[in-house]
mmCIF file of C-alpha atoms and ligand atoms in Angstrom:
data_model
loop_
_atom_site.group_PDB
_atom_site.id
_atom_site.type_symbol
_atom_site.label_atom_id
_atom_site.label_comp_id
_atom_site.label_asym_id
_atom_site.label_seq_id
_atom_site.Cartn_x
_atom_site.Cartn_y
_atom_site.Cartn_z
ATOM 1 C CA MET A 28 78.781 114.006 110.770
ATOM 2 C CA THR A 29 77.590 110.460 110.103
ATOM 3 C CA ALA A 30 75.288 109.373 107.328
ATOM 4 C CA GLY A 31 72.402 109.102 109.714
ATOM 5 C CA SER A 32 72.505 112.635 111.098
ATOM 6 C CA THR A 33 70.421 115.392 109.518
ATOM 7 C CA ALA A 34 72.124 118.584 110.615
ATOM 8 C CA ALA A 35 73.518 120.548 107.695
ATOM 9 C CA PRO A 36 77.303 120.634 107.782
ATOM 10 C CA ALA A 37 79.014 123.985 108.159
ATOM 11 C CA ARG A 38 79.912 125.631 104.901
ATOM 12 C CA ALA A 39 82.145 128.576 104.348
ATOM 13 C CA ASP A 40 83.582 130.274 101.337
ATOM 14 C CA HIS A 41 87.150 129.256 101.086
ATOM 15 C CA GLY A 42 89.968 131.652 100.370
ATOM 16 C CA ARG A 43 92.943 129.387 99.982
ATOM 17 C CA LEU A 44 92.190 127.380 96.821
ATOM 18 C CA PRO A 45 93.233 129.073 93.580
ATOM 19 C CA ARG A 46 90.789 130.127 90.924
ATOM 20 C CA LEU A 47 90.441 127.187 88.587
ATOM 21 C CA GLU A 48 90.644 127.292 84.803
ATOM 22 C CA MET A 49 87.195 126.103 83.717
ATOM 23 C CA ARG A 50 87.103 125.413 80.022
ATOM 24 C CA ALA A 51 83.440 124.597 79.684
ATOM 25 C CA GLY A 52 82.296 127.697 81.580
ATOM 26 C CA ARG A 53 79.725 125.892 83.701
ATOM 27 C CA PRO A 54 79.541 125.517 87.475
ATOM 28 C CA VAL A 55 80.366 122.065 88.816
ATOM 29 C CA VAL A 56 80.353 120.261 92.158
ATOM 30 C CA ALA A 57 83.700 118.793 93.305
ATOM 31 C CA VAL A 58 83.784 115.936 95.761
ATOM 32 C CA ASP A 59 86.951 114.380 97.250
ATOM 33 C CA VAL A 60 86.220 111.154 99.152
ATOM 34 C CA GLY A 61 88.918 110.170 101.647
ATOM 35 C CA GLY A 62 89.126 107.370 104.146
ATOM 36 C CA THR A 63 88.231 109.800 106.973
ATOM 37 C CA LEU A 64 86.677 112.922 105.350
ATOM 38 C CA VAL A 65 84.493 113.767 102.430
ATOM 39 C CA LYS A 66 85.334 117.267 101.123
ATOM 40 C CA SER A 67 82.981 118.992 98.714
ATOM 41 C CA ALA A 68 82.750 122.373 97.068
ATOM 42 C CA LEU A 69 80.901 124.327 94.435
ATOM 43 C CA VAL A 70 83.118 125.698 91.686
ATOM 44 C CA ASP A 71 81.354 128.442 89.765
ATOM 45 C CA ALA A 72 81.569 129.134 86.042
ATOM 46 C CA ASP A 73 84.513 131.501 86.624
ATOM 47 C CA GLY A 74 86.456 128.870 88.513
ATOM 48 C CA GLU A 75 85.954 130.306 92.012
ATOM 49 C CA VAL A 76 85.881 127.595 94.643
ATOM 50 C CA ARG A 77 82.988 128.290 96.963
ATOM 51 C CA ALA A 78 81.070 126.606 99.777
ATOM 52 C CA VAL A 79 83.842 124.200 100.765
ATOM 53 C CA CYS A 80 82.602 121.615 103.239
ATOM 54 C CA SER A 81 84.178 118.686 104.914
ATOM 55 C CA GLU A 82 82.567 115.964 107.016
ATOM 56 C CA PRO A 83 83.459 112.470 108.232
ATOM 57 C CA THR A 84 83.137 109.800 105.549
ATOM 58 C CA ALA A 85 80.049 107.661 105.825
ATOM 59 C CA LEU A 86 81.544 104.165 106.063
ATOM 60 C CA GLY A 87 79.766 100.837 106.248
ATOM 61 C CA SER A 88 77.990 100.469 102.961
ATOM 62 C CA ALA A 89 77.910 101.786 99.438
ATOM 63 C CA GLY A 90 74.356 103.032 100.030
ATOM 64 C CA ALA A 91 75.382 105.091 103.034
ATOM 65 C CA LEU A 92 78.218 106.710 101.100
ATOM 66 C CA LEU A 93 76.006 107.352 98.071
ATOM 67 C CA ASP A 94 73.418 109.026 100.340
ATOM 68 C CA GLN A 95 76.133 111.221 101.743
ATOM 69 C CA LEU A 96 77.535 112.162 98.342
ATOM 70 C CA ALA A 97 74.062 112.943 96.917
ATOM 71 C CA ARG A 98 73.375 115.159 99.907
ATOM 72 C CA ALA A 99 76.732 116.937 99.469
ATOM 73 C CA VAL A 100 75.918 117.567 95.831
ATOM 74 C CA ALA A 101 72.456 118.889 96.716
ATOM 75 C CA GLU A 102 73.918 121.223 99.312
ATOM 76 C CA ALA A 103 76.597 122.562 97.012
ATOM 77 C CA ALA A 104 73.936 123.051 94.277
ATOM 78 C CA ALA A 105 71.839 125.012 96.786
ATOM 79 C CA ALA A 106 74.893 127.180 97.529
ATOM 80 C CA SER A 107 75.154 128.028 93.853
ATOM 81 C CA ALA A 108 72.174 130.395 94.091
ATOM 82 C CA GLY A 109 73.533 133.904 93.864
ATOM 83 C CA HIS A 110 76.790 132.767 92.175
ATOM 84 C CA GLY A 111 75.602 132.679 88.578
ATOM 85 C CA PRO A 112 72.514 132.137 86.468
ATOM 86 C CA THR A 113 72.610 128.328 86.519
ATOM 87 C CA GLY A 114 73.162 125.508 88.965
ATOM 88 C CA PRO A 115 75.938 122.969 88.617
ATOM 89 C CA SER A 116 76.118 121.010 85.297
ATOM 90 C CA ALA A 117 78.322 118.096 86.435
ATOM 91 C CA VAL A 118 79.876 116.442 89.400
ATOM 92 C CA GLY A 119 83.488 115.258 89.835
ATOM 93 C CA VAL A 120 84.325 112.593 92.410
ATOM 94 C CA HIS A 121 87.621 111.046 93.392
ATOM 95 C CA VAL A 122 88.018 108.083 95.714
ATOM 96 C CA PRO A 123 91.065 106.185 97.038
ATOM 97 C CA GLY A 124 91.380 102.649 95.638
ATOM 98 C CA LEU A 125 91.147 100.848 92.354
ATOM 99 C CA VAL A 126 88.835 102.776 90.085
ATOM 100 C CA ASP A 127 87.953 102.099 86.467
ATOM 101 C CA ASP A 128 87.621 105.716 85.343
ATOM 102 C CA THR A 129 86.251 104.752 81.942
ATOM 103 C CA ARG A 130 83.399 102.592 83.226
ATOM 104 C CA GLY A 131 82.910 104.680 86.400
ATOM 105 C CA VAL A 132 83.216 101.734 88.674
ATOM 106 C CA VAL A 133 85.038 101.496 92.079
ATOM 107 C CA LEU A 134 86.682 98.079 91.706
ATOM 108 C CA LEU A 135 88.069 97.995 95.243
ATOM 109 C CA ALA A 136 88.368 100.661 97.938
ATOM 110 C CA GLU A 137 89.220 98.788 101.101
ATOM 111 C CA ASN A 138 89.236 101.890 103.326
ATOM 112 C CA LEU A 139 85.697 102.684 102.208
ATOM 113 C CA GLY A 140 84.455 99.097 102.194
ATOM 114 C CA LEU A 141 83.552 99.261 98.475
ATOM 115 C CA ARG A 142 83.943 96.502 95.888
ATOM 116 C CA ASP A 143 82.608 96.618 92.304
ATOM 117 C CA VAL A 144 80.349 99.635 92.937
ATOM 118 C CA PRO A 145 79.120 101.445 89.804
ATOM 119 C CA LEU A 146 79.392 104.726 91.681
ATOM 120 C CA ARG A 147 79.250 107.000 88.659
ATOM 121 C CA GLU A 148 75.913 105.614 87.400
ATOM 122 C CA GLU A 149 74.417 105.451 90.899
ATOM 123 C CA LEU A 150 75.372 109.006 91.846
ATOM 124 C CA SER A 151 74.239 110.318 88.479
ATOM 125 C CA ALA A 152 70.846 108.642 89.000
ATOM 126 C CA ARG A 153 70.545 110.247 92.472
ATOM 127 C CA THR A 154 71.585 113.712 91.425
ATOM 128 C CA GLY A 155 70.377 113.971 87.851
ATOM 129 C CA LEU A 156 73.846 115.226 86.815
ATOM 130 C CA PRO A 157 76.618 113.687 84.755
ATOM 131 C CA VAL A 158 79.395 112.381 87.021
ATOM 132 C CA SER A 159 83.137 111.916 86.455
ATOM 133 C CA LEU A 160 84.646 109.323 88.783
ATOM 134 C CA GLY A 161 88.325 108.701 89.267
ATOM 135 C CA ASN A 162 91.101 107.415 91.519
ATOM 136 C CA ASP A 163 92.421 110.070 93.898
ATOM 137 C CA ALA A 164 96.084 109.890 92.999
ATOM 138 C CA ARG A 165 95.246 110.066 89.260
ATOM 139 C CA GLY A 166 93.064 113.053 90.007
ATOM 140 C CA ALA A 167 95.831 114.816 91.954
ATOM 141 C CA GLY A 168 98.095 114.164 88.980
ATOM 142 C CA PHE A 169 95.535 115.588 86.582
ATOM 143 C CA ALA A 170 95.360 118.788 88.690
ATOM 144 C CA GLU A 171 99.164 119.122 88.527
ATOM 145 C CA PHE A 172 99.044 118.524 84.799
ATOM 146 C CA ARG A 173 96.322 121.078 84.088
ATOM 147 C CA MET A 174 97.310 123.809 86.553
ATOM 148 C CA GLY A 175 100.350 122.804 88.617
ATOM 149 C CA ALA A 176 103.946 121.602 88.387
ATOM 150 C CA ALA A 177 103.356 119.491 85.226
ATOM 151 C CA ARG A 178 101.571 122.237 83.382
ATOM 152 C CA GLY A 179 102.714 122.557 79.800
ATOM 153 C CA ALA A 180 104.177 119.031 79.650
ATOM 154 C CA ARG A 181 102.752 116.533 77.168
ATOM 155 C CA THR A 182 103.958 113.503 79.048
ATOM 156 C CA ALA A 183 104.301 113.610 82.813
ATOM 157 C CA VAL A 184 104.247 111.380 85.880
ATOM 158 C CA VAL A 185 102.906 112.596 89.244
ATOM 159 C CA ILE A 186 103.839 110.411 92.237
ATOM 160 C CA SER A 187 101.787 111.025 95.385
ATOM 161 C CA ILE A 188 103.662 109.813 98.468
ATOM 162 C CA GLY A 189 101.864 109.610 101.799
ATOM 163 C CA THR A 190 100.952 106.584 103.872
ATOM 164 C CA GLY A 191 101.143 104.696 100.581
ATOM 165 C CA ILE A 192 102.116 105.648 97.037
ATOM 166 C CA GLY A 193 99.794 106.454 94.155
ATOM 167 C CA ALA A 194 100.513 107.905 90.763
ATOM 168 C CA ALA A 195 99.166 109.522 87.671
ATOM 169 C CA VAL A 196 100.620 109.007 84.192
ATOM 170 C CA VAL A 197 99.752 111.463 81.439
ATOM 171 C CA VAL A 198 100.874 110.398 77.974
ATOM 172 C CA ASP A 199 100.466 112.882 75.114
ATOM 173 C CA GLY A 200 97.946 114.759 77.221
ATOM 174 C CA HIS A 201 95.860 111.683 77.994
ATOM 175 C CA LEU A 202 95.470 110.446 81.577
ATOM 176 C CA HIS A 203 96.187 106.728 81.509
ATOM 177 C CA ASP A 204 94.135 104.464 83.787
ATOM 178 C CA GLY A 205 94.716 100.891 82.608
ATOM 179 C CA ASP A 206 91.045 99.999 83.216
ATOM 180 C CA GLY A 207 91.618 100.889 86.862
ATOM 181 C CA PHE A 208 94.755 98.817 87.321
ATOM 182 C CA GLY A 209 97.267 101.270 85.847
ATOM 183 C CA CYS A 210 99.586 103.658 87.683
ATOM 184 C CA GLU A 211 99.690 101.571 90.864
ATOM 185 C CA LEU A 212 103.255 102.706 91.356
ATOM 186 C CA GLY A 213 103.293 101.913 95.072
ATOM 187 C CA HIS A 214 103.177 98.255 94.180
ATOM 188 C CA MET A 215 105.872 98.360 91.445
ATOM 189 C CA PRO A 216 108.206 95.478 92.380
ATOM 190 C CA MET A 217 111.612 96.698 93.615
ATOM 191 C CA LEU A 218 113.654 93.513 93.735
ATOM 192 C CA LEU A 219 116.935 95.261 94.441
ATOM 193 C CA PRO A 220 119.859 92.819 94.249
ATOM 194 C CA GLY A 221 120.736 91.466 97.671
ATOM 195 C CA ARG A 222 118.119 93.628 99.334
ATOM 196 C CA ASP A 223 114.825 91.926 99.932
ATOM 197 C CA GLY A 224 111.898 94.143 100.749
ATOM 198 C CA PRO A 225 111.772 95.218 104.383
ATOM 199 C CA ALA A 226 108.458 93.436 104.882
ATOM 200 C CA ARG A 227 105.586 91.972 102.926
ATOM 201 C CA CYS A 228 103.386 94.627 101.431
ATOM 202 C CA ALA A 229 99.674 94.589 102.271
ATOM 203 C CA CYS A 230 99.082 93.564 98.683
ATOM 204 C CA GLY A 231 101.243 90.443 99.239
ATOM 205 C CA GLY A 232 104.222 91.681 97.215
ATOM 206 C CA ALA A 233 107.722 90.872 98.507
ATOM 207 C CA SER A 234 109.325 94.209 97.675
ATOM 208 C CA CYS A 235 106.861 96.907 96.660
ATOM 209 C CA LEU A 236 107.985 100.496 96.154
ATOM 210 C CA GLU A 237 105.830 101.819 98.943
ATOM 211 C CA GLN A 238 107.462 99.459 101.477
ATOM 212 C CA TRP A 239 110.690 101.367 100.820
ATOM 213 C CA ALA A 240 109.672 104.857 99.849
ATOM 214 C CA SER A 241 106.288 105.820 101.245
ATOM 215 C CA ALA A 242 106.102 107.960 104.338
ATOM 216 C CA GLY A 243 104.602 104.971 106.107
ATOM 217 C CA GLY A 244 107.346 102.668 104.845
ATOM 218 C CA VAL A 245 110.163 105.031 105.910
ATOM 219 C CA ALA A 246 108.745 105.318 109.432
ATOM 220 C CA ARG A 247 108.177 101.566 109.757
ATOM 221 C CA ASN A 248 111.651 100.705 108.387
ATOM 222 C CA TYR A 249 113.284 102.972 110.935
ATOM 223 C CA ALA A 250 111.226 101.497 113.758
ATOM 224 C CA ARG A 251 112.071 97.993 112.576
ATOM 225 C CA ALA A 252 115.804 98.763 112.413
ATOM 226 C CA THR A 253 116.102 100.521 115.769
ATOM 227 C CA GLY A 254 113.191 99.282 117.836
ATOM 228 C CA LEU A 255 112.635 102.988 118.545
ATOM 229 C CA PRO A 256 109.641 104.245 116.577
ATOM 230 C CA LEU A 257 109.657 107.933 115.658
ATOM 231 C CA GLY A 258 106.595 110.041 115.012
ATOM 232 C CA GLY A 259 106.711 109.567 111.229
ATOM 233 C CA ALA A 260 108.795 109.933 108.101
ATOM 234 C CA ARG A 261 109.423 113.591 108.836
ATOM 235 C CA GLU A 262 111.153 112.722 112.102
ATOM 236 C CA VAL A 263 113.248 110.065 110.265
ATOM 237 C CA PHE A 264 114.378 112.705 107.738
ATOM 238 C CA GLU A 265 115.233 115.024 110.624
ATOM 239 C CA ALA A 266 117.212 112.323 112.424
ATOM 240 C CA ALA A 267 119.115 111.638 109.181
ATOM 241 C CA ALA A 268 119.979 115.346 108.875
ATOM 242 C CA LEU A 269 121.274 115.272 112.470
ATOM 243 C CA GLY A 270 123.626 112.382 111.649
ATOM 244 C CA ASP A 271 121.698 109.344 112.788
ATOM 245 C CA PRO A 272 123.240 106.654 110.519
ATOM 246 C CA THR A 273 120.236 104.290 110.660
ATOM 247 C CA ALA A 274 117.927 107.118 109.684
ATOM 248 C CA ALA A 275 120.273 108.076 106.868
ATOM 249 C CA ARG A 276 120.266 104.465 105.595
ATOM 250 C CA VAL A 277 116.433 104.175 105.778
ATOM 251 C CA VAL A 278 116.015 107.528 103.931
ATOM 252 C CA GLY A 279 118.723 106.473 101.451
ATOM 253 C CA ASP A 280 116.909 103.196 100.697
ATOM 254 C CA GLY A 281 113.670 105.142 100.117
ATOM 255 C CA VAL A 282 115.409 107.555 97.796
ATOM 256 C CA ASP A 283 117.112 104.673 95.925
ATOM 257 C CA ALA A 284 113.851 102.839 95.421
ATOM 258 C CA LEU A 285 112.066 105.979 94.271
ATOM 259 C CA ALA A 286 114.903 106.882 91.962
ATOM 260 C CA LEU A 287 114.798 103.385 90.446
ATOM 261 C CA ALA A 288 111.076 103.792 89.834
ATOM 262 C CA VAL A 289 111.659 107.182 88.214
ATOM 263 C CA ALA A 290 114.429 105.789 86.038
ATOM 264 C CA GLN A 291 112.218 102.978 84.844
ATOM 265 C CA LEU A 292 109.412 105.367 84.068
ATOM 266 C CA ALA A 293 111.886 107.568 82.201
ATOM 267 C CA THR A 294 112.917 104.519 80.095
ATOM 268 C CA VAL A 295 109.334 103.662 79.184
ATOM 269 C CA LEU A 296 107.555 107.016 78.958
ATOM 270 C CA ALA A 297 110.250 109.658 78.651
ATOM 271 C CA PRO A 298 108.224 112.121 80.735
ATOM 272 C CA GLU A 299 109.290 115.765 80.564
ATOM 273 C CA VAL A 300 108.591 116.083 84.251
ATOM 274 C CA VAL A 301 108.111 113.842 87.284
ATOM 275 C CA VAL A 302 106.169 115.555 90.035
ATOM 276 C CA ILE A 303 106.377 114.348 93.637
ATOM 277 C CA ALA A 304 103.159 115.138 95.616
ATOM 278 C CA GLY A 305 101.817 114.158 98.993
ATOM 279 C CA GLY A 306 103.177 114.530 102.486
ATOM 280 C CA LEU A 307 106.722 113.294 101.699
ATOM 281 C CA SER A 308 107.150 116.058 99.081
ATOM 282 C CA ARG A 309 107.333 118.508 102.023
ATOM 283 C CA ALA A 310 110.749 117.024 102.893
ATOM 284 C CA GLY A 311 112.117 119.557 100.391
ATOM 285 C CA ASP A 312 115.815 119.415 99.503
ATOM 286 C CA ALA A 313 116.396 116.487 101.831
ATOM 287 C CA LEU A 314 114.386 114.474 99.300
ATOM 288 C CA PHE A 315 114.751 116.259 96.010
ATOM 289 C CA VAL A 316 118.549 116.844 96.002
ATOM 290 C CA PRO A 317 119.526 113.162 96.463
ATOM 291 C CA LEU A 318 116.574 111.972 94.339
ATOM 292 C CA ARG A 319 117.636 114.062 91.351
ATOM 293 C CA GLU A 320 121.222 112.901 91.815
ATOM 294 C CA ARG A 321 120.332 109.248 91.911
ATOM 295 C CA VAL A 322 117.977 109.457 88.943
ATOM 296 C CA ASP A 323 120.760 111.195 87.010
ATOM 297 C CA GLN A 324 123.230 108.451 87.918
ATOM 298 C CA MET A 325 120.860 105.690 86.784
ATOM 299 C CA LEU A 326 120.096 107.153 83.391
ATOM 300 C CA THR A 327 122.354 107.159 80.364
ATOM 301 C CA PHE A 328 121.027 108.237 76.972
ATOM 302 C CA HIS A 329 117.498 108.791 78.277
ATOM 303 C CA ARG A 330 115.690 112.050 78.310
ATOM 304 C CA ARG A 331 116.159 113.268 81.871
ATOM 305 C CA PRO A 332 112.902 114.337 83.441
ATOM 306 C CA ARG A 333 112.684 117.392 85.655
ATOM 307 C CA VAL A 334 111.877 116.205 89.190
ATOM 308 C CA GLU A 335 109.665 118.817 90.850
ATOM 309 C CA PRO A 336 107.500 119.172 93.945
ATOM 310 C CA ALA A 337 103.755 119.438 93.442
ATOM 311 C CA ARG A 338 101.984 122.792 93.490
ATOM 312 C CA PHE A 339 98.836 121.602 95.216
ATOM 313 C CA GLY A 340 98.660 120.138 98.706
ATOM 314 C CA ASP A 341 95.561 119.264 100.717
ATOM 315 C CA GLY A 342 93.194 120.934 98.218
ATOM 316 C CA ALA A 343 94.397 118.773 95.312
ATOM 317 C CA GLY A 344 91.435 116.391 95.559
ATOM 318 C CA VAL A 345 88.769 119.128 95.332
ATOM 319 C CA ILE A 346 90.666 120.864 92.549
ATOM 320 C CA ALA A 347 91.048 117.607 90.675
ATOM 321 C CA SER A 348 87.360 116.728 90.997
ATOM 322 C CA ALA A 349 86.337 120.139 89.684
ATOM 323 C CA LEU A 350 88.720 119.933 86.741
ATOM 324 C CA ARG A 351 87.603 116.410 85.824
ATOM 325 C CA ALA A 352 83.960 117.495 85.933
ATOM 326 C CA ASP A 353 84.897 120.433 83.711
ATOM 327 C CA GLU A 354 86.709 118.060 81.346
ATOM 328 C CA LEU A 355 83.598 115.908 81.160
ATOM 329 C CA LEU A 356 81.501 118.934 80.172
ATOM 330 C CA GLU A 357 84.168 120.096 77.712
ATOM 331 C CA HIS A 358 84.114 116.702 75.950
ATOM 332 C CA ARG A 359 80.305 116.818 75.813
ATOM 333 C CA LEU A 360 80.355 120.298 74.311
ATOM 334 C CA GLU A 361 82.911 119.228 71.766
ATOM 335 C CA ALA A 362 80.856 116.125 70.847
ATOM 336 C CA ALA A 363 77.712 118.211 70.443
ATOM 337 C CA ALA A 364 79.356 120.964 68.375
ATOM 338 C CA PRO A 365 79.064 120.891 64.552
ATOM 339 C CA GLY A 366 82.087 118.976 63.306
ATOM 340 C CA GLY A 367 82.658 117.532 66.785
ATOM 341 C CA ALA A 368 82.966 113.838 67.584
ATOM 342 C CA ASP A 369 79.306 113.326 66.716
ATOM 343 C CA GLY A 370 79.317 115.813 63.856
ATOM 344 C CA GLY A 371 80.148 113.314 61.170
ATOM 345 C CA THR A 372 83.153 115.066 59.622
ATOM 346 C CA TRP A 373 84.256 111.704 58.226
HETATM 347 ZN ZN1 ZN B 428 102.270 96.058 97.274
#
């Protein structure tokens, strides 16, 4: 559905997403904005994900997207009738791109055509609800940290590998955002000795991690080396398993670059766990066995992180948005409580 159409999108209760751990005990609206689809859902006070909806992203202007998001929030709020005594108390939104979580500003989201948009404030004004806004990969990492493969860790890194590479870094329980510029792991320079990057990255970098190790990078590097494009990274992994030496080299380069990134993160952050999320994490042992080996070879005295696949797949964005909205409410409740941040205990 485009921004201009008026038909209500189809909604259905969704059975596949797990029940979420809601700390504030209030219903929230979760919105996951992608380059092609906007997914939204109501999450009730008990953490049940209801009224999941997905529709084509309204592209073209910030105003069109804001209209769409406000309408999705209103529809999810309408769906809350019958699922508890109150409507939603907050909205969580994740978008792909550079996002300053603290200020609630989309600095740059090229796929969505957004630059310097104060999306949190604008959506809050349109819906009358507090809004939590974040970058999608950081959100997916937060979901893994709260309820997934990084649960229980104090310091963790979640690397989301798909067309590109995004990441979330949690240090002592705090999600780091670097004013929107942090955790851009896909553009970590990988100047491997004697091995220039396979091509210039879209960001202009000569040897960015995602040129080597993203699903898109693996597929492109194989096509470049052989002149025979395969369907995608999965097919390159399959060709490597069947003994294709070029595929094995391309996959090996990707694993080497990823291992180097993990080793550097281990040096700086000493995460207890590094979670690999996104499409490439479905490669299974073909990725994780050599990756763990290479990381182990690169480290010496360091604390070795566990390297684990993510728990959440396609639903990670909606889960993340609900959990971030819940976190926002939790912080507000803490601040309002006697002795809380506004309680003046000092
Ligand atoms: Zn780059």
